[in-house]
Amino acid sequence: MNMPSLKELANSVSVIVPTYNRRKLLETALCSIFGQTVLPGRVFILNNGSTDGTSEYLDGLANEFLDIITYRENRNLGASLGMRYLFEKVLENSNTQWIWVMDDDACAYPTALEELLTSDELLLPNALILESAIVDREGIWAKPNRPCRFVPKKFSFDPITETEFTESFEQRKGISVNTGGYCGMLI
């Protein structure tokens, strides 16, 4: 079986971005998606009833390299229901094999998608989700977004240590986790 090229693999990725009243942040987030070294096949955006000019911005949004699909709700569904809404739309409307989940206030490194798609972990038979490392503007691992391992016997979460994260980040190697946030996750 031939492996798909990086471009073919990227073309099978759909990005989902729900938004509500954060037009400026959304513009930055979308610019980071449009500026990827490998472009996803399509971008699905849900406007959750924004009143800050987001609708007008999205109405005028066009990108010659990407298929952009926008939806508008009259009320704010919230982040979780907005994500669910977009998951359903992606599965109804495309030949997506991977979904890259983004927040409207996230700014992805230009190589983020390429690194996810070329990671050794993507080839593992049980790899269903790859979680991105989320860092702040200074490159510091953002504490509220640190992945953990859920420990069912203790019904608690064991956080990934700073040392474990730093070593894996520097070596561009993955860390096995069983929980994660939805910002930058590739499913």
Short mmCIF file of C-alpha atoms in Angstrom, two decimals:
data_model
loop_
_atom_site.label_atom_id
_atom_site.label_comp_id
_atom_site.label_asym_id
_atom_site.label_seq_id
_atom_site.Cartn_x
_atom_site.Cartn_y
_atom_site.Cartn_z
CA MET A 1 0.00 0.00 0.00
CA ASN A 2 1.40 3.40 -0.99
CA MET A 3 1.52 6.12 1.63
CA PRO A 4 -0.20 9.32 0.57
CA SER A 5 2.00 12.31 -0.07
CA LEU A 6 2.08 15.06 2.52
CA LYS A 7 -0.01 17.25 0.23
CA GLU A 8 -2.62 14.50 -0.22
CA LEU A 9 -2.70 13.86 3.50
CA ALA A 10 -3.09 17.59 4.25
CA ASN A 11 -5.88 17.80 1.68
CA SER A 12 -7.80 15.20 3.72
CA VAL A 13 -7.72 17.52 6.79
CA SER A 14 -10.63 19.76 7.67
CA VAL A 15 -10.16 22.49 10.26
CA ILE A 16 -13.05 23.47 12.52
CA VAL A 17 -13.25 26.86 14.24
CA PRO A 18 -16.25 28.03 16.28
CA THR A 19 -16.31 31.73 17.14
CA TYR A 20 -18.32 34.22 19.13
CA ASN A 21 -17.64 37.97 19.28
CA ARG A 22 -13.86 37.70 18.84
CA ARG A 23 -13.40 39.01 15.33
CA LYS A 24 -9.81 40.30 15.76
CA LEU A 25 -8.69 37.08 17.43
CA LEU A 26 -10.48 35.05 14.75
CA GLU A 27 -8.68 36.97 12.00
CA THR A 28 -5.33 36.14 13.61
CA ALA A 29 -6.31 32.49 14.11
CA LEU A 30 -7.40 32.14 10.47
CA CYS A 31 -4.24 33.85 9.22
CA SER A 32 -2.23 31.23 11.11
CA ILE A 33 -4.24 28.48 9.39
CA PHE A 34 -3.89 30.10 5.96
CA GLY A 35 -0.14 30.47 6.59
CA GLN A 36 0.60 26.79 7.23
CA THR A 37 3.50 25.21 5.36
CA VAL A 38 1.02 22.55 4.23
CA LEU A 39 -2.55 23.69 3.81
CA PRO A 40 -5.55 21.71 5.00
CA GLY A 41 -8.20 20.81 2.45
CA ARG A 42 -10.98 22.90 3.95
CA VAL A 43 -11.90 25.14 6.86
CA PHE A 44 -15.31 25.02 8.57
CA ILE A 45 -16.21 28.09 10.66
CA LEU A 46 -19.23 28.53 12.90
CA ASN A 47 -20.28 32.06 13.78
CA ASN A 48 -22.20 31.67 17.04
CA GLY A 49 -24.39 34.76 16.67
CA SER A 50 -21.57 37.32 16.88
CA THR A 51 -22.49 41.00 16.98
CA ASP A 52 -18.98 42.46 16.57
CA GLY A 53 -18.61 42.47 12.79
CA THR A 54 -17.62 38.79 12.55
CA SER A 55 -20.51 38.09 10.14
CA GLU A 56 -19.38 40.80 7.74
CA TYR A 57 -15.76 39.62 7.97
CA LEU A 58 -16.75 36.02 7.24
CA ASP A 59 -19.05 37.09 4.38
CA GLY A 60 -16.06 38.70 2.68
CA LEU A 61 -13.60 35.94 3.50
CA ALA A 62 -12.07 34.17 0.54
CA ASN A 63 -8.86 32.23 0.08
CA GLU A 64 -7.65 31.08 -3.31
CA PHE A 65 -5.97 28.01 -1.82
CA LEU A 66 -8.58 26.75 0.64
CA ASP A 67 -12.19 25.71 0.62
CA ILE A 68 -13.81 27.83 3.36
CA ILE A 69 -17.28 26.91 4.55
CA THR A 70 -19.05 29.16 7.04
CA TYR A 71 -22.18 28.62 9.11
CA ARG A 72 -24.13 31.12 11.16
CA GLU A 73 -26.25 30.52 14.23
CA ASN A 74 -28.53 33.23 15.61
CA ARG A 75 -27.45 32.48 19.17
CA ASN A 76 -24.26 31.48 20.91
CA LEU A 77 -24.17 27.69 21.18
CA GLY A 78 -21.02 27.87 23.30
CA ALA A 79 -17.68 26.25 22.56
CA SER A 80 -18.61 22.62 23.15
CA LEU A 81 -21.90 22.63 21.21
CA GLY A 82 -20.22 24.74 18.53
CA MET A 83 -17.53 22.09 18.16
CA ARG A 84 -20.15 19.34 17.99
CA TYR A 85 -22.09 21.30 15.37
CA LEU A 86 -18.95 21.63 13.24
CA PHE A 87 -17.99 17.96 13.66
CA GLU A 88 -21.42 17.01 12.31
CA LYS A 89 -21.07 19.42 9.36
CA VAL A 90 -17.62 18.09 8.48
CA LEU A 91 -18.83 14.51 8.54
CA GLU A 92 -21.87 15.41 6.39
CA ASN A 93 -20.07 17.49 3.78
CA SER A 94 -16.60 16.24 3.05
CA ASN A 95 -14.24 13.39 2.47
CA THR A 96 -12.31 14.33 5.58
CA GLN A 97 -10.00 11.77 7.16
CA TRP A 98 -8.61 14.07 9.85
CA ILE A 99 -10.18 16.98 11.74
CA TRP A 100 -7.90 19.69 13.12
CA VAL A 101 -9.72 21.41 15.97
CA MET A 102 -8.88 25.07 16.52
CA ASP A 103 -10.08 27.79 18.84
CA ASP A 104 -10.86 31.27 17.57
CA ASP A 105 -8.11 32.66 19.80
CA ALA A 106 -5.39 30.16 18.80
CA CYS A 107 -2.44 31.01 16.62
CA ALA A 108 -0.75 27.92 15.20
CA TYR A 109 2.95 27.82 14.38
CA PRO A 110 3.38 27.86 10.58
CA THR A 111 4.63 24.24 10.70
CA ALA A 112 2.02 22.94 13.18
CA LEU A 113 -0.09 20.93 10.74
CA GLU A 114 2.96 19.62 8.88
CA GLU A 115 4.53 18.45 12.13
CA LEU A 116 1.33 16.68 13.16
CA LEU A 117 0.99 14.98 9.78
CA THR A 118 4.63 13.88 9.64
CA SER A 119 4.92 12.72 13.24
CA ASP A 120 5.86 9.13 13.89
CA GLU A 121 2.86 8.89 16.21
CA LEU A 122 0.47 9.38 13.29
CA LEU A 123 1.59 6.01 11.94
CA LEU A 124 0.83 4.11 15.13
CA PRO A 125 -2.09 1.69 14.64
CA ASN A 126 -3.91 3.02 17.69
CA ALA A 127 -3.31 6.72 17.00
CA LEU A 128 -6.70 8.35 16.82
CA ILE A 129 -5.89 11.76 18.26
CA LEU A 130 -2.75 13.87 18.24
CA GLU A 131 -2.69 16.75 20.71
CA SER A 132 -0.67 19.85 19.89
CA ALA A 133 1.63 21.46 22.41
CA ILE A 134 0.10 24.77 23.42
CA VAL A 135 2.56 27.48 24.32
CA ASP A 136 2.16 31.15 25.10
CA ARG A 137 3.68 34.04 23.14
CA GLU A 138 7.04 33.52 24.87
CA GLY A 139 7.14 29.82 24.01
CA ILE A 140 6.30 28.73 27.57
CA TRP A 141 4.05 25.71 27.95
CA ALA A 142 0.64 27.14 28.80
CA LYS A 143 -0.35 25.67 32.17
CA PRO A 144 -4.14 25.63 31.67
CA ASN A 145 -3.67 23.61 28.47
CA ARG A 146 -1.22 20.98 29.65
CA PRO A 147 -2.20 17.42 28.75
CA CYS A 148 -2.72 14.91 31.52
CA ARG A 149 -3.19 11.23 31.92
CA PHE A 150 -6.49 10.19 33.45
CA VAL A 151 -5.98 7.48 36.06
CA PRO A 152 -9.29 5.56 36.37
CA LYS A 153 -8.33 3.70 39.57
CA LYS A 154 -7.67 7.01 41.36
CA PHE A 155 -10.32 8.88 39.35
CA SER A 156 -7.83 11.69 39.00
CA PHE A 157 -5.49 13.29 36.51
CA ASP A 158 -1.70 13.03 36.56
CA PRO A 159 -0.23 16.04 34.78
CA ILE A 160 2.65 15.68 32.37
CA THR A 161 5.76 17.01 34.12
CA GLU A 162 7.63 20.06 32.86
CA THR A 163 10.72 17.89 32.27
CA GLU A 164 8.78 15.26 30.28
CA PHE A 165 7.17 17.97 28.18
CA THR A 166 10.40 19.88 27.55
CA GLU A 167 12.28 16.75 26.51
CA SER A 168 9.53 15.60 24.15
CA PHE A 169 9.11 19.11 22.71
CA GLU A 170 12.83 19.53 22.05
CA GLN A 171 13.10 16.06 20.50
CA ARG A 172 9.85 16.51 18.53
CA LYS A 173 8.57 13.26 20.02
CA GLY A 174 5.09 12.58 21.30
CA ILE A 175 3.87 11.90 24.80
CA SER A 176 1.15 9.33 25.30
CA VAL A 177 -1.88 10.87 27.02
CA ASN A 178 -5.51 9.87 27.33
CA THR A 179 -7.00 13.36 27.79
CA GLY A 180 -6.59 16.68 26.06
CA GLY A 181 -8.08 20.01 25.17
CA TYR A 182 -9.62 20.76 21.84
CA CYS A 183 -7.27 23.49 20.72
CA GLY A 184 -4.85 22.19 18.10
CA MET A 185 -5.99 18.59 18.39
CA LEU A 186 -5.84 16.44 15.25
CA ILE A 187 -8.51 13.74 15.27
#
